[in-house]
Amino acid sequence: MNMTPKAVVIGSLMVLTAVVLSVIVLPYADTSKTTASDIYRPRSADEAAGRKIYIANGCVYCHSQSIRSIDWGLGAERIAQAGDYIQDRPILLGSERSGPDLSQEGGEHPDDWHRGHFTNPRYTRPLSIMPAFAFLGDAAIRVLTNYVQSLGFKNADRRMARQRRWKKSAVTAYEAGPEANVKWLADHVPEGWRSVPNPYPTSAAGLARGHKIYQDFCLGCHGPVGDGMGPAQPHLYPPPLNFTILKGRGISGGILYYQIMNGITGTAMPYFKRELESEKIWDVGDYVAVYFINQSDANGKPRGIDAAYEP
Amino acid sequence: MSNAMATSPEKHLTARGFCITSACWMAVATFMGLLGAIELVAPDLTENLGWIVFGRVRPIHVNLVLFGFVTPGLLSAAYYFVPKLLRTRLYSEKLGLVTVITWNLALVAGVATLAAGLSQGREYAELIWPIDMAIVIAFGLIFFNLIMTVKQRNEPLLYVSVWYVLAAALLTGVTFALGNVVWQPDSGALVGIPDAILLWFYGHNIFGLLLTPLSAAVAYYVIPRACRAPLYSHTLSLLGFWSLIVIYTHVGTHHLLQVPVPTWLKVVAIVDSIAMVIPVMAFLINIWYTARGKLGEVHADVGAKFVFTGTIMYFFVSIQGSMMALPQVQRVTHFNNWVVAHAHIGVLGFAGMIALGGLYYVLPRMTGKPLYSRFLADLQYWLVLIGISGFAIVLTIVGLIQGNAWLNGETVYRVLPEIHIYYITRASLGVMIFCGALIGLFNIAKTLLAPSGENA
């Protein structure tokens, strides 16, 4: 083959044209007609403005918005559909997941949690490697939060409504004083859990494990001595619980376990059941009971059969 | 062209301009990479410095590596050897210098706008419309200058390196405009799934139609000359060239195997990713057989040494890339640092090494002066080679940890402490690469600025 300039230039352009027709134009004919998915709704102007801040600061380099069929471990209740993206210009699927996927983030946390988290992510998440965004200023953080709270569209709206409903009762309970607050917290734990003591005996190894979990997951809000004065505290309302007020107020290992596992929707307390296995939750619960409440029911009655590993 | 000019010694101003462009921006680009790596280890180190927040540093790093360091490095060599191969002079050095200046202004504007948070949010297509247009125009100027040089040639046959350079400038100009959706100046994007398909078509073609053909052009020029051997096979050159353009352009959707795009498009992307073995091996067999039994000659020239190492990296990154397109492999490698390792082997290990090799090969020849320091060039070679090999190993480990942990049901947050130590190692390796860039800049600047016998 004689590679004349014409052969190189016209030949390569013809190949490129054919490829663009087959892998860009042809799929466009199909994918550009995608209709809205069941959860889809248009974004408000405020949410669209928040999306611009998200783009300007390169959030997309660490956060995907694309839940894959293999993402069962990330808490995927819903796999992404083409109809979720029909107003996204540009689409923000992401290419690397240094942080969690955000496509269903709306309503996972209340607004105040996000404001503390954006101010410095380590306030609410001690192990996070996300940059602090305090430099954006309060107004921009508010707008950005509105965008994040819209991720998941109608599902996010339902979750946000739930956050707002429970925030009201949580604030009322907090403002009514420690006695009422502790009662409100315990009353929402299902009856069966309330009467369960921590089934494992307090041990040095268990407390050491609990200490590590506490530092990695809890310290940002509840503080190093469990008084609720962690660095996130100024941003959160109702503020993080001061564990010392639980003493003598009928707290059981089961109540602590349930609250850690399920979180307290409406407050900044997230659920940890996807991050901590059962033993870790019992351990950190007992750590809080022993060190901060100074009152542990570990290994108390009613007791089941001791686990096989116990000495 | 006047008679006086035709006989005056060539100054290769455009090639020199792109040479110093590449060396300077390599230092900036690798520093931004190092900064980003450090921010992943110590996120509060740069707290409240919004213009260097990680999400802005990363696109600055990526754009500068692609368009500041590697592309100008390869172009510098091309501006030197294309006229040589055609037994003529560059059509217009003036136009070439305008191109160099336009290119650098676009880069400065790119850094400033990204640091200020002006981004279109699409990977490799972040730059805003005016900068996109400047780059499209620059590619147009490059193509025009080269095709006019081809027109005035005294050598009837076009060597394979010339095909690759012409195709790279032309096709990248077109795909850059297309991929950046320049008819939508505000957003530079389409809407929804079609935007993802177009973006990864474009994104992958920055490697497929820009870095790879330019690198192949440099290798096809440097290796036979350094070995003083004829090219092994013209047929393989043809096969490699045409199969690259046909196959590489199809593979972009392998970035979207986990995304709701049409299944037939995924099948095309997977099949063609495997078929990439054809252009890759056609090129490599051609280069390696040319150099067979002559590695001593390759080793004797530091430029050829860089280039040859780049071809070995090309082998690894291409085989790896084909594998990563297989859905069963991608279940583990998708969305994590495995891909970051892959990208670094490709852009720094393959195209970056060859860009540096091209610079070191043509620098003494276009200045008529010896390289300022062969020792420093060797030192840079080892710093970059150890750095990139370390990156590949460490980030691949991180990717395996992340991918398998996620498949095992662990959350992203739980995996962060497991990868912390590797991020520290990665940042340390980044120091080596940044030092290599500084040494290269010093060496190249000293060579360019040394008092000249011939051209003074």
PDB file of N, CA and C in Angstrom, chain A residues 234-300:
ATOM      1  N   PRO A 234     -20.683  21.845  67.773  1.00  0.00           N
ATOM      2  CA  PRO A 234     -21.264  23.170  67.511  1.00  0.00           C
ATOM      3  C   PRO A 234     -22.172  23.208  66.284  1.00  0.00           C
ATOM      4  N   HIS A 235     -22.040  22.212  65.405  1.00  0.00           N
ATOM      5  CA  HIS A 235     -22.816  22.238  64.158  1.00  0.00           C
ATOM      6  C   HIS A 235     -24.122  21.471  64.264  1.00  0.00           C
ATOM      7  N   LEU A 236     -24.316  20.704  65.338  1.00  0.00           N
ATOM      8  CA  LEU A 236     -25.421  19.751  65.377  1.00  0.00           C
ATOM      9  C   LEU A 236     -26.482  20.159  66.379  1.00  0.00           C
ATOM     10  N   TYR A 237     -27.756  20.014  65.964  1.00  0.00           N
ATOM     11  CA  TYR A 237     -28.852  20.232  66.903  1.00  0.00           C
ATOM     12  C   TYR A 237     -29.996  19.300  66.579  1.00  0.00           C
ATOM     13  N   PRO A 238     -30.479  18.494  67.504  1.00  0.00           N
ATOM     14  CA  PRO A 238     -29.990  18.369  68.875  1.00  0.00           C
ATOM     15  C   PRO A 238     -28.527  17.920  68.914  1.00  0.00           C
ATOM     16  N   PRO A 239     -27.793  18.378  69.949  1.00  0.00           N
ATOM     17  CA  PRO A 239     -26.367  18.073  70.008  1.00  0.00           C
ATOM     18  C   PRO A 239     -26.130  16.594  70.301  1.00  0.00           C
ATOM     19  N   PRO A 240     -24.895  16.110  70.066  1.00  0.00           N
ATOM     20  CA  PRO A 240     -24.589  14.702  70.348  1.00  0.00           C
ATOM     21  C   PRO A 240     -24.839  14.374  71.824  1.00  0.00           C
ATOM     22  N   LEU A 241     -25.243  13.137  72.077  1.00  0.00           N
ATOM     23  CA  LEU A 241     -25.606  12.747  73.438  1.00  0.00           C
ATOM     24  C   LEU A 241     -24.395  12.755  74.369  1.00  0.00           C
ATOM     25  N   ASN A 242     -24.604  13.308  75.554  1.00  0.00           N
ATOM     26  CA  ASN A 242     -23.637  13.196  76.637  1.00  0.00           C
ATOM     27  C   ASN A 242     -23.949  11.891  77.359  1.00  0.00           C
ATOM     28  N   PHE A 243     -23.065  10.881  77.217  1.00  0.00           N
ATOM     29  CA  PHE A 243     -23.374   9.542  77.722  1.00  0.00           C
ATOM     30  C   PHE A 243     -23.539   9.508  79.244  1.00  0.00           C
ATOM     31  N   THR A 244     -22.902  10.479  79.936  1.00  0.00           N
ATOM     32  CA  THR A 244     -22.928  10.408  81.405  1.00  0.00           C
ATOM     33  C   THR A 244     -24.351  10.574  81.942  1.00  0.00           C
ATOM     34  N   ILE A 245     -25.252  11.196  81.151  1.00  0.00           N
ATOM     35  CA  ILE A 245     -26.624  11.370  81.666  1.00  0.00           C
ATOM     36  C   ILE A 245     -27.411  10.070  81.625  1.00  0.00           C
ATOM     37  N   LEU A 246     -26.846   9.026  81.037  1.00  0.00           N
ATOM     38  CA  LEU A 246     -27.597   7.774  80.931  1.00  0.00           C
ATOM     39  C   LEU A 246     -27.552   6.974  82.222  1.00  0.00           C
ATOM     40  N   LYS A 247     -26.634   7.332  83.117  1.00  0.00           N
ATOM     41  CA  LYS A 247     -26.458   6.523  84.323  1.00  0.00           C
ATOM     42  C   LYS A 247     -27.727   6.512  85.175  1.00  0.00           C
ATOM     43  N   GLY A 248     -28.123   5.313  85.589  1.00  0.00           N
ATOM     44  CA  GLY A 248     -29.293   5.173  86.451  1.00  0.00           C
ATOM     45  C   GLY A 248     -30.608   5.428  85.741  1.00  0.00           C
ATOM     46  N   ARG A 249     -30.579   5.436  84.391  1.00  0.00           N
ATOM     47  CA  ARG A 249     -31.829   5.709  83.681  1.00  0.00           C
ATOM     48  C   ARG A 249     -32.261   4.514  82.832  1.00  0.00           C
ATOM     49  N   GLY A 250     -31.936   3.330  83.326  1.00  0.00           N
ATOM     50  CA  GLY A 250     -32.489   2.106  82.729  1.00  0.00           C
ATOM     51  C   GLY A 250     -31.951   1.776  81.356  1.00  0.00           C
ATOM     52  N   ILE A 251     -30.659   2.089  81.125  1.00  0.00           N
ATOM     53  CA  ILE A 251     -30.074   1.765  79.822  1.00  0.00           C
ATOM     54  C   ILE A 251     -29.581   0.325  79.828  1.00  0.00           C
ATOM     55  N   SER A 252     -29.855  -0.404  78.749  1.00  0.00           N
ATOM     56  CA  SER A 252     -29.382  -1.787  78.643  1.00  0.00           C
ATOM     57  C   SER A 252     -28.410  -1.910  77.487  1.00  0.00           C
ATOM     58  N   GLY A 253     -27.654  -2.993  77.479  1.00  0.00           N
ATOM     59  CA  GLY A 253     -26.778  -3.273  76.340  1.00  0.00           C
ATOM     60  C   GLY A 253     -27.564  -3.343  75.048  1.00  0.00           C
ATOM     61  N   GLY A 254     -28.788  -3.874  75.137  1.00  0.00           N
ATOM     62  CA  GLY A 254     -29.640  -4.000  73.953  1.00  0.00           C
ATOM     63  C   GLY A 254     -30.033  -2.647  73.382  1.00  0.00           C
ATOM     64  N   ILE A 255     -30.320  -1.673  74.268  1.00  0.00           N
ATOM     65  CA  ILE A 255     -30.687  -0.331  73.798  1.00  0.00           C
ATOM     66  C   ILE A 255     -29.501   0.300  73.062  1.00  0.00           C
ATOM     67  N   LEU A 256     -28.319   0.215  73.688  1.00  0.00           N
ATOM     68  CA  LEU A 256     -27.129   0.785  73.045  1.00  0.00           C
ATOM     69  C   LEU A 256     -26.904   0.124  71.682  1.00  0.00           C
ATOM     70  N   TYR A 257     -27.011  -1.217  71.668  1.00  0.00           N
ATOM     71  CA  TYR A 257     -26.778  -1.946  70.413  1.00  0.00           C
ATOM     72  C   TYR A 257     -27.740  -1.465  69.342  1.00  0.00           C
ATOM     73  N   TYR A 258     -29.017  -1.375  69.702  1.00  0.00           N
ATOM     74  CA  TYR A 258     -30.026  -1.015  68.704  1.00  0.00           C
ATOM     75  C   TYR A 258     -29.784   0.383  68.143  1.00  0.00           C
ATOM     76  N   GLN A 259     -29.438   1.326  69.049  1.00  0.00           N
ATOM     77  CA  GLN A 259     -29.234   2.708  68.583  1.00  0.00           C
ATOM     78  C   GLN A 259     -28.009   2.815  67.679  1.00  0.00           C
ATOM     79  N   ILE A 260     -26.945   2.053  68.005  1.00  0.00           N
ATOM     80  CA  ILE A 260     -25.737   2.088  67.165  1.00  0.00           C
ATOM     81  C   ILE A 260     -26.034   1.435  65.817  1.00  0.00           C
ATOM     82  N   MET A 261     -26.742   0.325  65.869  1.00  0.00           N
ATOM     83  CA  MET A 261     -27.052  -0.416  64.649  1.00  0.00           C
ATOM     84  C   MET A 261     -27.945   0.395  63.707  1.00  0.00           C
ATOM     85  N   ASN A 262     -28.995   0.960  64.246  1.00  0.00           N
ATOM     86  CA  ASN A 262     -30.054   1.549  63.426  1.00  0.00           C
ATOM     87  C   ASN A 262     -29.956   3.066  63.313  1.00  0.00           C
ATOM     88  N   GLY A 263     -29.119   3.681  64.154  1.00  0.00           N
ATOM     89  CA  GLY A 263     -29.043   5.140  64.163  1.00  0.00           C
ATOM     90  C   GLY A 263     -30.313   5.756  64.709  1.00  0.00           C
ATOM     91  N   ILE A 264     -30.329   7.088  64.813  1.00  0.00           N
ATOM     92  CA  ILE A 264     -31.546   7.764  65.264  1.00  0.00           C
ATOM     93  C   ILE A 264     -31.909   8.781  64.197  1.00  0.00           C
ATOM     94  N   THR A 265     -32.738   8.344  63.256  1.00  0.00           N
ATOM     95  CA  THR A 265     -33.126   9.205  62.139  1.00  0.00           C
ATOM     96  C   THR A 265     -33.731  10.499  62.688  1.00  0.00           C
ATOM     97  N   GLY A 266     -33.352  11.630  62.076  1.00  0.00           N
ATOM     98  CA  GLY A 266     -33.797  12.929  62.575  1.00  0.00           C
ATOM     99  C   GLY A 266     -32.685  13.613  63.341  1.00  0.00           C
ATOM    100  N   THR A 267     -31.782  12.834  63.918  1.00  0.00           N
ATOM    101  CA  THR A 267     -30.607  13.396  64.577  1.00  0.00           C
ATOM    102  C   THR A 267     -29.381  13.062  63.732  1.00  0.00           C
ATOM    103  N   ALA A 268     -28.226  13.591  64.152  1.00  0.00           N
ATOM    104  CA  ALA A 268     -26.998  13.337  63.396  1.00  0.00           C
ATOM    105  C   ALA A 268     -26.479  11.924  63.603  1.00  0.00           C
ATOM    106  N   MET A 269     -27.093  11.148  64.505  1.00  0.00           N
ATOM    107  CA  MET A 269     -26.625   9.782  64.776  1.00  0.00           C
ATOM    108  C   MET A 269     -26.934   8.876  63.585  1.00  0.00           C
ATOM    109  N   PRO A 270     -25.884   8.450  62.825  1.00  0.00           N
ATOM    110  CA  PRO A 270     -26.132   7.576  61.677  1.00  0.00           C
ATOM    111  C   PRO A 270     -26.286   6.126  62.115  1.00  0.00           C
ATOM    112  N   TYR A 271     -26.773   5.281  61.219  1.00  0.00           N
ATOM    113  CA  TYR A 271     -26.783   3.842  61.498  1.00  0.00           C
ATOM    114  C   TYR A 271     -25.417   3.281  61.139  1.00  0.00           C
ATOM    115  N   PHE A 272     -24.971   2.280  61.891  1.00  0.00           N
ATOM    116  CA  PHE A 272     -23.644   1.709  61.634  1.00  0.00           C
ATOM    117  C   PHE A 272     -23.701   0.251  61.226  1.00  0.00           C
ATOM    118  N   LYS A 273     -24.907  -0.251  60.924  1.00  0.00           N
ATOM    119  CA  LYS A 273     -25.025  -1.695  60.686  1.00  0.00           C
ATOM    120  C   LYS A 273     -24.299  -2.130  59.422  1.00  0.00           C
ATOM    121  N   ARG A 274     -24.035  -1.208  58.498  1.00  0.00           N
ATOM    122  CA  ARG A 274     -23.316  -1.607  57.285  1.00  0.00           C
ATOM    123  C   ARG A 274     -21.807  -1.513  57.468  1.00  0.00           C
ATOM    124  N   GLU A 275     -21.385  -0.843  58.526  1.00  0.00           N
ATOM    125  CA  GLU A 275     -19.950  -0.640  58.723  1.00  0.00           C
ATOM    126  C   GLU A 275     -19.380  -1.501  59.835  1.00  0.00           C
ATOM    127  N   LEU A 276     -20.221  -1.842  60.794  1.00  0.00           N
ATOM    128  CA  LEU A 276     -19.723  -2.603  61.947  1.00  0.00           C
ATOM    129  C   LEU A 276     -20.465  -3.930  62.045  1.00  0.00           C
ATOM    130  N   GLU A 277     -19.685  -5.010  62.151  1.00  0.00           N
ATOM    131  CA  GLU A 277     -20.289  -6.315  62.363  1.00  0.00           C
ATOM    132  C   GLU A 277     -20.782  -6.399  63.811  1.00  0.00           C
ATOM    133  N   SER A 278     -21.581  -7.404  64.060  1.00  0.00           N
ATOM    134  CA  SER A 278     -22.267  -7.545  65.345  1.00  0.00           C
ATOM    135  C   SER A 278     -21.316  -7.402  66.538  1.00  0.00           C
ATOM    136  N   GLU A 279     -20.201  -8.123  66.523  1.00  0.00           N
ATOM    137  CA  GLU A 279     -19.312  -8.108  67.682  1.00  0.00           C
ATOM    138  C   GLU A 279     -18.779  -6.708  67.956  1.00  0.00           C
ATOM    139  N   LYS A 280     -18.508  -5.972  66.871  1.00  0.00           N
ATOM    140  CA  LYS A 280     -17.952  -4.629  67.031  1.00  0.00           C
ATOM    141  C   LYS A 280     -18.982  -3.713  67.689  1.00  0.00           C
ATOM    142  N   ILE A 281     -20.249  -3.896  67.340  1.00  0.00           N
ATOM    143  CA  ILE A 281     -21.284  -3.061  67.944  1.00  0.00           C
ATOM    144  C   ILE A 281     -21.417  -3.376  69.438  1.00  0.00           C
ATOM    145  N   TRP A 282     -21.428  -4.682  69.789  1.00  0.00           N
ATOM    146  CA  TRP A 282     -21.492  -5.035  71.216  1.00  0.00           C
ATOM    147  C   TRP A 282     -20.287  -4.459  71.961  1.00  0.00           C
ATOM    148  N   ASP A 283     -19.095  -4.540  71.312  1.00  0.00           N
ATOM    149  CA  ASP A 283     -17.868  -4.086  71.983  1.00  0.00           C
ATOM    150  C   ASP A 283     -17.886  -2.586  72.230  1.00  0.00           C
ATOM    151  N   VAL A 284     -18.288  -1.816  71.224  1.00  0.00           N
ATOM    152  CA  VAL A 284     -18.255  -0.362  71.414  1.00  0.00           C
ATOM    153  C   VAL A 284     -19.355   0.058  72.385  1.00  0.00           C
ATOM    154  N   GLY A 285     -20.476  -0.684  72.367  1.00  0.00           N
ATOM    155  CA  GLY A 285     -21.544  -0.401  73.329  1.00  0.00           C
ATOM    156  C   GLY A 285     -21.062  -0.628  74.758  1.00  0.00           C
ATOM    157  N   ASP A 286     -20.341  -1.721  74.964  1.00  0.00           N
ATOM    158  CA  ASP A 286     -19.850  -2.002  76.314  1.00  0.00           C
ATOM    159  C   ASP A 286     -18.764  -1.004  76.723  1.00  0.00           C
ATOM    160  N   TYR A 287     -17.957  -0.573  75.747  1.00  0.00           N
ATOM    161  CA  TYR A 287     -16.923   0.435  76.023  1.00  0.00           C
ATOM    162  C   TYR A 287     -17.585   1.719  76.549  1.00  0.00           C
ATOM    163  N   VAL A 288     -18.650   2.142  75.875  1.00  0.00           N
ATOM    164  CA  VAL A 288     -19.379   3.347  76.307  1.00  0.00           C
ATOM    165  C   VAL A 288     -19.980   3.116  77.693  1.00  0.00           C
ATOM    166  N   ALA A 289     -20.568   1.914  77.895  1.00  0.00           N
ATOM    167  CA  ALA A 289     -21.201   1.608  79.181  1.00  0.00           C
ATOM    168  C   ALA A 289     -20.182   1.622  80.319  1.00  0.00           C
ATOM    169  N   VAL A 290     -19.026   1.017  80.097  1.00  0.00           N
ATOM    170  CA  VAL A 290     -18.030   0.899  81.165  1.00  0.00           C
ATOM    171  C   VAL A 290     -17.354   2.235  81.446  1.00  0.00           C
ATOM    172  N   TYR A 291     -16.900   2.905  80.399  1.00  0.00           N
ATOM    173  CA  TYR A 291     -16.066   4.090  80.607  1.00  0.00           C
ATOM    174  C   TYR A 291     -16.872   5.369  80.818  1.00  0.00           C
ATOM    175  N   PHE A 292     -17.982   5.529  80.114  1.00  0.00           N
ATOM    176  CA  PHE A 292     -18.671   6.817  80.143  1.00  0.00           C
ATOM    177  C   PHE A 292     -19.923   6.805  81.012  1.00  0.00           C
ATOM    178  N   ILE A 293     -20.648   5.666  80.995  1.00  0.00           N
ATOM    179  CA  ILE A 293     -21.851   5.595  81.834  1.00  0.00           C
ATOM    180  C   ILE A 293     -21.479   5.031  83.205  1.00  0.00           C
ATOM    181  N   ASN A 294     -20.388   4.259  83.232  1.00  0.00           N
ATOM    182  CA  ASN A 294     -19.947   3.594  84.456  1.00  0.00           C
ATOM    183  C   ASN A 294     -21.021   2.658  85.000  1.00  0.00           C
ATOM    184  N   GLN A 295     -21.666   1.962  84.083  1.00  0.00           N
ATOM    185  CA  GLN A 295     -22.755   1.074  84.486  1.00  0.00           C
ATOM    186  C   GLN A 295     -22.997   0.101  83.340  1.00  0.00           C
ATOM    187  N   SER A 296     -22.461  -1.120  83.464  1.00  0.00           N
ATOM    188  CA  SER A 296     -22.575  -2.075  82.360  1.00  0.00           C
ATOM    189  C   SER A 296     -23.363  -3.298  82.802  1.00  0.00           C
ATOM    190  N   ASP A 297     -24.227  -3.768  81.898  1.00  0.00           N
ATOM    191  CA  ASP A 297     -24.970  -4.996  82.203  1.00  0.00           C
ATOM    192  C   ASP A 297     -24.366  -6.189  81.465  1.00  0.00           C
ATOM    193  N   ALA A 298     -23.108  -6.052  81.052  1.00  0.00           N
ATOM    194  CA  ALA A 298     -22.493  -7.112  80.263  1.00  0.00           C
ATOM    195  C   ALA A 298     -22.529  -8.443  80.987  1.00  0.00           C
ATOM    196  N   ASN A 299     -22.913  -9.470  80.250  1.00  0.00           N
ATOM    197  CA  ASN A 299     -22.983 -10.831  80.779  1.00  0.00           C
ATOM    198  C   ASN A 299     -24.042 -10.958  81.888  1.00  0.00           C
ATOM    199  N   GLY A 300     -24.974  -9.979  81.982  1.00  0.00           N
ATOM    200  CA  GLY A 300     -25.989 -10.029  83.031  1.00  0.00           C
ATOM    201  C   GLY A 300     -27.155 -10.921  82.636  1.00  0.00           C
TER     202      GLY A 300
END
